[in-house]
Coordinates of C-alpha atoms and ligand atoms in Angstrom, one line a residue:
M7 CA 160.5 -35.3 -10.8
A8 CA 164.3 -35.1 -10.9
K9 CA 166.4 -37.3 -9.5
P10 CA 169.0 -37.1 -6.9
D11 CA 172.8 -36.6 -9.1
A12 CA 175.1 -39.1 -7.5
S13 CA 176.9 -37.0 -5.6
E14 CA 174.3 -36.3 -3.5
Q15 CA 173.4 -40.0 -3.4
S16 CA 176.6 -40.7 -1.7
V17 CA 176.2 -38.2 1.2
P18 CA 174.9 -39.5 4.0
H19 CA 173.2 -36.1 4.7
V20 CA 172.4 -33.5 1.6
P21 CA 173.4 -29.7 2.3
V22 CA 170.2 -27.8 2.1
L23 CA 170.7 -24.0 0.3
M24 CA 174.0 -24.6 -0.7
A25 CA 174.0 -22.7 -3.0
E26 CA 172.2 -19.9 -1.5
V27 CA 174.5 -20.4 1.2
L28 CA 177.9 -20.0 -0.4
E29 CA 176.3 -17.1 -2.6
A30 CA 175.5 -14.9 0.8
L31 CA 179.0 -16.7 2.6
A32 CA 181.4 -15.9 -0.5
P33 CA 184.2 -17.3 1.1
L34 CA 187.7 -16.1 -0.6
P35 CA 190.6 -18.1 -0.7
G36 CA 192.3 -17.1 2.4
S37 CA 189.4 -16.1 4.4
H38 CA 188.3 -17.3 7.3
I39 CA 184.9 -19.2 8.5
V40 CA 183.5 -21.0 11.2
D41 CA 180.8 -24.0 10.6
G42 CA 179.3 -24.1 13.1
T43 CA 177.2 -27.2 12.0
F44 CA 179.3 -29.6 10.5
G45 CA 177.3 -32.4 10.6
A46 CA 178.7 -34.6 7.5
G47 CA 180.3 -31.7 6.5
G48 CA 178.5 -30.3 2.7
Y49 CA 178.8 -26.8 3.8
S50 CA 182.7 -27.1 5.2
R51 CA 183.8 -28.6 2.0
A52 CA 182.3 -26.4 -0.3
L53 CA 184.2 -23.7 1.9
L54 CA 187.5 -25.5 1.6
E55 CA 187.2 -26.2 -2.0
A56 CA 186.4 -21.6 -2.5
G57 CA 189.9 -21.7 -0.4
A58 CA 189.0 -20.2 2.5
S59 CA 189.7 -21.6 5.8
V60 CA 187.1 -23.3 7.9
T61 CA 187.5 -23.6 11.9
A62 CA 184.0 -26.3 12.4
I63 CA 182.1 -27.5 15.3
D64 CA 180.3 -30.0 16.2
R65 CA 178.1 -31.2 19.8
D66 CA 177.5 -34.9 18.2
P67 CA 181.0 -36.8 18.7
N68 CA 179.1 -39.0 16.0
V69 CA 180.4 -37.2 13.0
K70 CA 184.2 -37.2 13.9
P71 CA 185.1 -39.5 10.8
F72 CA 183.5 -36.8 8.9
A73 CA 185.8 -34.2 10.1
D74 CA 189.2 -36.5 9.5
A75 CA 188.1 -36.7 5.9
L76 CA 188.2 -33.5 5.4
S77 CA 190.9 -33.0 7.8
A78 CA 193.3 -35.2 5.1
R79 CA 192.1 -33.7 2.3
F80 CA 192.9 -30.2 3.8
P81 CA 195.0 -30.5 6.4
S82 CA 196.5 -26.5 6.9
R83 CA 192.8 -25.2 6.3
F84 CA 190.4 -27.4 8.2
N85 CA 190.0 -27.7 11.8
F86 CA 187.7 -29.2 13.9
V87 CA 186.5 -28.6 17.2
A88 CA 183.8 -30.3 19.4
G89 CA 181.1 -28.3 21.1
A90 CA 178.1 -26.3 20.8
F91 CA 178.3 -23.3 18.6
A92 CA 176.7 -21.0 22.0
E93 CA 180.7 -21.1 22.9
L94 CA 181.2 -20.3 19.3
D95 CA 183.7 -17.4 20.5
Q96 CA 185.4 -19.0 23.1
L97 CA 186.3 -22.5 20.6
V98 CA 187.9 -20.3 17.8
S99 CA 190.1 -17.6 17.1
A100 CA 189.3 -14.9 15.8
P101 CA 189.9 -12.9 13.0
V102 CA 187.0 -14.9 11.3
D103 CA 185.1 -13.2 8.3
G104 CA 181.9 -15.8 8.2
V105 CA 179.5 -18.1 11.0
V106 CA 177.3 -20.2 9.0
L107 CA 174.7 -22.2 11.5
D108 CA 172.6 -24.8 10.0
I109 CA 170.6 -25.7 12.5
G110 CA 168.5 -28.9 13.5
V111 CA 169.0 -32.6 12.9
S112 CA 171.0 -34.2 10.5
S113 CA 169.8 -36.9 8.4
M114 CA 172.6 -39.3 10.0
Q115 CA 171.1 -38.0 13.4
L116 CA 167.3 -38.8 11.9
D117 CA 167.9 -42.3 10.3
E118 CA 170.1 -43.6 13.3
A119 CA 167.4 -45.4 15.0
D120 CA 169.1 -46.0 18.2
R121 CA 169.4 -41.6 18.8
G122 CA 166.2 -41.4 19.5
F123 CA 165.0 -38.6 16.9
S124 CA 162.4 -40.2 15.6
F125 CA 159.2 -41.9 15.2
M126 CA 159.5 -43.5 11.7
R127 CA 162.4 -45.8 13.9
D128 CA 162.1 -47.5 16.6
G129 CA 164.9 -47.0 19.0
P130 CA 165.4 -45.9 22.8
L131 CA 164.0 -41.9 23.6
D132 CA 166.5 -40.2 24.0
M133 CA 167.7 -37.5 21.3
R134 CA 170.4 -36.3 22.9
M135 CA 173.3 -34.1 20.2
A136 CA 175.6 -34.4 22.1
G137 CA 174.6 -37.7 24.7
E138 CA 174.8 -35.8 28.0
G139 CA 172.7 -34.6 29.9
D140 CA 168.2 -35.6 30.2
T141 CA 167.4 -37.4 27.4
A142 CA 164.0 -36.8 26.2
A143 CA 162.6 -40.2 28.1
D144 CA 163.7 -38.1 31.6
L145 CA 161.3 -35.3 30.3
V146 CA 158.3 -37.9 28.9
N147 CA 158.8 -40.0 32.2
G148 CA 159.5 -36.7 34.8
L149 CA 157.3 -33.6 34.5
A150 CA 155.0 -32.9 36.0
E151 CA 151.5 -32.5 33.1
A152 CA 151.0 -29.7 33.2
D153 CA 155.2 -29.4 33.2
L154 CA 154.7 -31.7 29.9
A155 CA 151.9 -30.2 28.2
D156 CA 153.4 -26.5 28.7
L157 CA 156.5 -28.1 26.7
L158 CA 154.6 -29.2 23.9
F159 CA 152.9 -26.5 23.1
A160 CA 156.0 -23.8 23.6
Y161 CA 158.3 -25.7 21.6
G162 CA 155.9 -28.1 19.7
E163 CA 152.9 -25.6 18.8
E164 CA 151.1 -28.9 19.6
R165 CA 147.5 -27.9 20.4
K166 CA 146.7 -31.0 21.9
S167 CA 149.4 -31.4 24.5
R168 CA 147.1 -31.1 27.4
R169 CA 145.3 -34.3 25.7
I170 CA 148.9 -35.8 25.4
A171 CA 150.1 -35.0 28.3
H172 CA 147.9 -36.2 30.3
S173 CA 148.0 -40.0 28.2
I174 CA 151.4 -40.0 28.8
V175 CA 151.5 -39.5 32.4
A176 CA 148.2 -42.4 32.5
A177 CA 150.8 -44.9 30.6
R178 CA 153.4 -43.8 32.4
A179 CA 152.0 -45.1 36.2
A180 CA 152.3 -48.4 35.1
H181 CA 155.4 -48.7 33.1
P182 CA 157.9 -45.6 32.2
I183 CA 157.9 -44.6 28.6
A184 CA 161.0 -46.3 27.1
T185 CA 160.8 -46.0 23.3
T186 CA 160.2 -43.7 20.3
A187 CA 157.5 -46.8 19.2
E188 CA 155.9 -46.8 22.4
L189 CA 155.9 -42.8 22.7
A190 CA 154.6 -42.1 18.5
R191 CA 151.5 -45.1 19.5
L192 CA 150.7 -43.1 22.5
I193 CA 150.6 -40.1 20.7
E194 CA 148.9 -41.6 17.6
K195 CA 145.6 -43.1 20.5
S196 CA 145.5 -40.0 22.1
I197 CA 144.7 -37.7 19.8
G198 CA 143.9 -39.2 16.2
R199 CA 145.4 -39.8 12.7
K200 CA 143.8 -37.9 10.0
P201 CA 144.4 -39.7 6.9
G202 CA 146.9 -37.5 4.3
D203 CA 148.2 -35.2 7.8
A204 CA 151.5 -35.6 9.5
H205 CA 152.1 -38.2 11.9
P206 CA 150.3 -37.0 15.4
A207 CA 153.6 -37.2 16.9
T208 CA 155.4 -34.9 14.5
R209 CA 155.4 -32.0 17.0
S210 CA 156.0 -33.6 20.1
F211 CA 158.6 -35.2 18.6
Q212 CA 160.1 -31.6 17.5
A213 CA 159.2 -30.3 21.6
L214 CA 160.9 -32.9 22.9
R215 CA 163.8 -32.8 21.3
I216 CA 164.1 -28.9 21.4
A217 CA 163.9 -29.3 25.2
V218 CA 166.6 -31.7 25.2
N219 CA 169.3 -30.1 23.1
D220 CA 168.4 -26.3 24.7
E221 CA 167.9 -25.5 20.7
F222 CA 166.7 -22.4 21.4
G223 CA 169.0 -21.5 23.7
Q224 CA 172.0 -22.7 21.8
L225 CA 170.6 -19.8 19.1
V226 CA 170.3 -17.3 20.8
E227 CA 173.8 -17.2 22.0
G228 CA 174.5 -18.3 18.9
L229 CA 173.9 -15.2 17.2
F230 CA 175.3 -13.6 19.9
A231 CA 178.3 -15.0 20.1
S232 CA 178.6 -14.6 16.0
E233 CA 178.1 -11.2 16.6
R234 CA 181.0 -10.7 19.0
L235 CA 183.2 -13.2 16.8
L236 CA 182.8 -11.5 13.0
V237 CA 185.1 -9.0 11.9
E238 CA 183.4 -5.8 10.5
G239 CA 182.3 -6.5 7.2
G240 CA 181.9 -10.5 8.7
R241 CA 179.0 -13.0 6.9
L242 CA 176.2 -14.2 8.8
A243 CA 173.8 -17.1 7.5
V244 CA 171.3 -19.1 9.1
V245 CA 169.7 -21.9 8.1
T246 CA 166.6 -23.0 10.3
F247 CA 163.7 -25.4 9.8
H248 CA 160.6 -24.0 11.4
S249 CA 159.1 -20.8 12.1
L250 CA 159.5 -20.6 16.1
E251 CA 163.4 -20.4 14.6
D252 CA 163.2 -18.1 12.3
R253 CA 161.7 -15.5 14.0
I254 CA 164.6 -15.8 16.4
V255 CA 167.2 -14.7 13.7
K256 CA 164.9 -12.4 12.0
R257 CA 164.1 -10.2 15.5
F258 CA 167.7 -11.2 16.0
L259 CA 169.6 -8.8 12.9
D260 CA 166.6 -6.3 12.4
P261 CA 165.7 -4.4 15.4
D262 CA 162.3 -3.3 13.8
K263 CA 161.1 -6.3 13.5
G264 CA 160.4 -7.2 17.2
G265 CA 164.3 -7.6 18.1
P266 CA 166.8 -6.4 21.3
A267 CA 166.1 -2.6 22.0
Q268 CA 167.5 -0.5 19.2
S269 CA 167.5 3.3 18.6
R270 CA 164.3 3.6 16.5
H271 CA 163.5 7.2 16.1
L272 CA 166.0 9.6 15.4
P273 CA 167.6 7.4 11.5
Q274 CA 171.2 8.6 12.2
A275 CA 170.9 7.2 15.9
V276 CA 169.8 3.9 14.2
A277 CA 172.7 3.3 10.9
E278 CA 174.7 4.1 14.0
D279 CA 173.5 1.3 16.5
R280 CA 172.7 -1.3 13.9
R281 CA 174.5 -4.2 14.4
W282 CA 173.8 -6.1 10.6
V283 CA 173.8 -4.1 7.7
G284 CA 172.7 -5.7 4.9
V285 CA 169.9 -7.8 5.8
A286 CA 168.8 -10.1 3.0
K287 CA 165.1 -11.3 2.5
A288 CA 164.4 -14.5 3.8
V289 CA 165.6 -17.1 0.8
K290 CA 163.7 -20.3 0.9
P291 CA 164.6 -24.0 -1.6
S292 CA 163.6 -24.0 -5.2
A293 CA 160.7 -26.3 -6.0
S294 CA 163.5 -28.7 -7.9
E295 CA 165.2 -28.6 -4.7
V296 CA 162.5 -29.6 -2.6
T297 CA 161.5 -32.6 -5.0
R298 CA 165.7 -33.4 -5.1
N299 CA 165.5 -33.3 -1.2
P300 CA 162.2 -33.2 0.6
R301 CA 164.0 -32.2 3.9
A302 CA 164.5 -28.9 2.1
R303 CA 161.0 -28.1 2.4
S304 CA 160.7 -25.9 5.5
A305 CA 163.9 -24.4 5.4
I306 CA 164.1 -20.6 5.5
L307 CA 168.0 -19.2 5.1
R308 CA 168.7 -15.7 6.6
A309 CA 171.7 -13.9 6.4
A310 CA 173.5 -10.1 6.9
H311 CA 177.0 -8.3 7.0
R312 CA 178.5 -7.5 10.8
S313 CA 178.5 -3.4 11.2
V314 CA 180.7 -1.5 13.1
A315 CA 178.7 -0.7 16.0
A316 CA 179.8 -2.6 19.1
A317 CA 178.2 -6.8 19.4
R318 CA 175.7 -6.0 22.4
P319 CA 175.8 -8.7 25.2
A320 CA 173.7 -11.6 25.0
N321 CA 170.3 -11.0 25.8
F322 CA 166.6 -13.0 25.2
A323 CA 164.4 -10.1 25.6
G324 CA 162.7 -9.3 22.5
L325 CA 163.5 -12.6 20.6
G326 CA 160.4 -14.1 21.1
A327 CA 162.6 -17.4 21.7
P328 CA 159.6 -19.9 23.3
R329 CA 160.2 -20.7 26.6
F330 CA 157.8 -23.5 29.0
K331 CA 157.5 -22.5 32.7
G332 CA 159.3 -25.5 33.6
A333 CA 162.6 -25.2 31.9
A334 CA 165.0 -24.9 34.1
Ligands
SAM623 C1 171.8 -29.2 9.8 S1 172.6 -30.2 10.7 C2 173.8 -29.5 9.7 C3 174.2 -30.4 8.4 C4 175.5 -29.5 7.2 N1 174.8 -28.7 7.1 C5 175.7 -30.7 6.3 O1 176.4 -30.2 5.7 O2 176.5 -31.9 6.4 C6 172.9 -30.0 12.1 C7 174.1 -30.5 12.5 O3 174.9 -29.0 13.5 C8 174.5 -29.9 15.4 N2 174.4 -28.9 15.9 C9 173.0 -28.5 16.1 N3 173.2 -28.2 17.4 C10 174.6 -28.0 17.9 C11 175.0 -27.0 18.4 N4 174.5 -26.2 19.3 N5 176.3 -26.4 18.7 C12 177.0 -27.8 17.9 N6 176.6 -28.2 17.0 C13 174.8 -28.5 16.8 C14 174.1 -31.6 14.7 O4 174.9 -32.5 15.9 C15 174.2 -31.1 13.6 O5 175.8 -32.9 12.9

């Protein structure tokens, strides 16, 4: 089994598909690239080392020390902005030659019990990346049973969502569910656990995290914001970690995959209307990357170049972004 090299052991979050992301963005000295999901700054650092200027964004205030370290090393080419990538084009000044989004949670967020993201670590049932808005505990203790079941099904593809929601509502009648361990135990008791299978709480935790952080809404808005922000020929690279997200990116980049309506019938019109060209085939991590970094196993990279066609207004239709009925 391949061992992690020293640089990977010393970083708190091992960047996934790093070489592939760099190839997709092709950073040039003097180019301006936006890293919309800074995390521990793995992509930003590599882009800076390639000579690009980087504006990095993250909604989690805890990434600040990593951003400060890069600011000290690249004072004239690195800028960090706290915020959500849905507002990318309001947070960053144009022109922008590349945008990268590495969707989801970082290893730091998962490993920190107090953040409440992981059923493997006991902590408060929080899951808020930005530390504001409703927590996972608010949803678990406040949603009606049918809405809770709907959420777990729509955002986590949990087939036993009704049974889980029923158990949660019965348990919270005695006292509110406050911790990750309590919820994980409750789910395991409700739907059982088969040896060799993923933990039975995996899908429910994913669903709650997506809802708490409006991750599908952020992704759709962030994709359209990138479309508005990038120069002609500018490059977009998006790494996602499950099929629901990947479907959104695939349809956004390629209207033939069912995305927002564009002219389909006249070949000339198709060429003129396409906002994205050079849409690359999905890239997955190599077996050796997955061995070195098991968290990379479900990663998928999609990339494309911005065409000259005018940007579209943000439009959720046709992208297949799940919605649960109780969503605001
Ligand atoms: C998978 S990590 C990124 C890791 C990074 N590529 C690296 O090399 O260290 C995802 C990061 O994006 C942030 N994030 C997730 N959704 C966001 C959003 N909508 N706006 C801004 N940041 C977001 C998370 O807080 C987290 O720090």
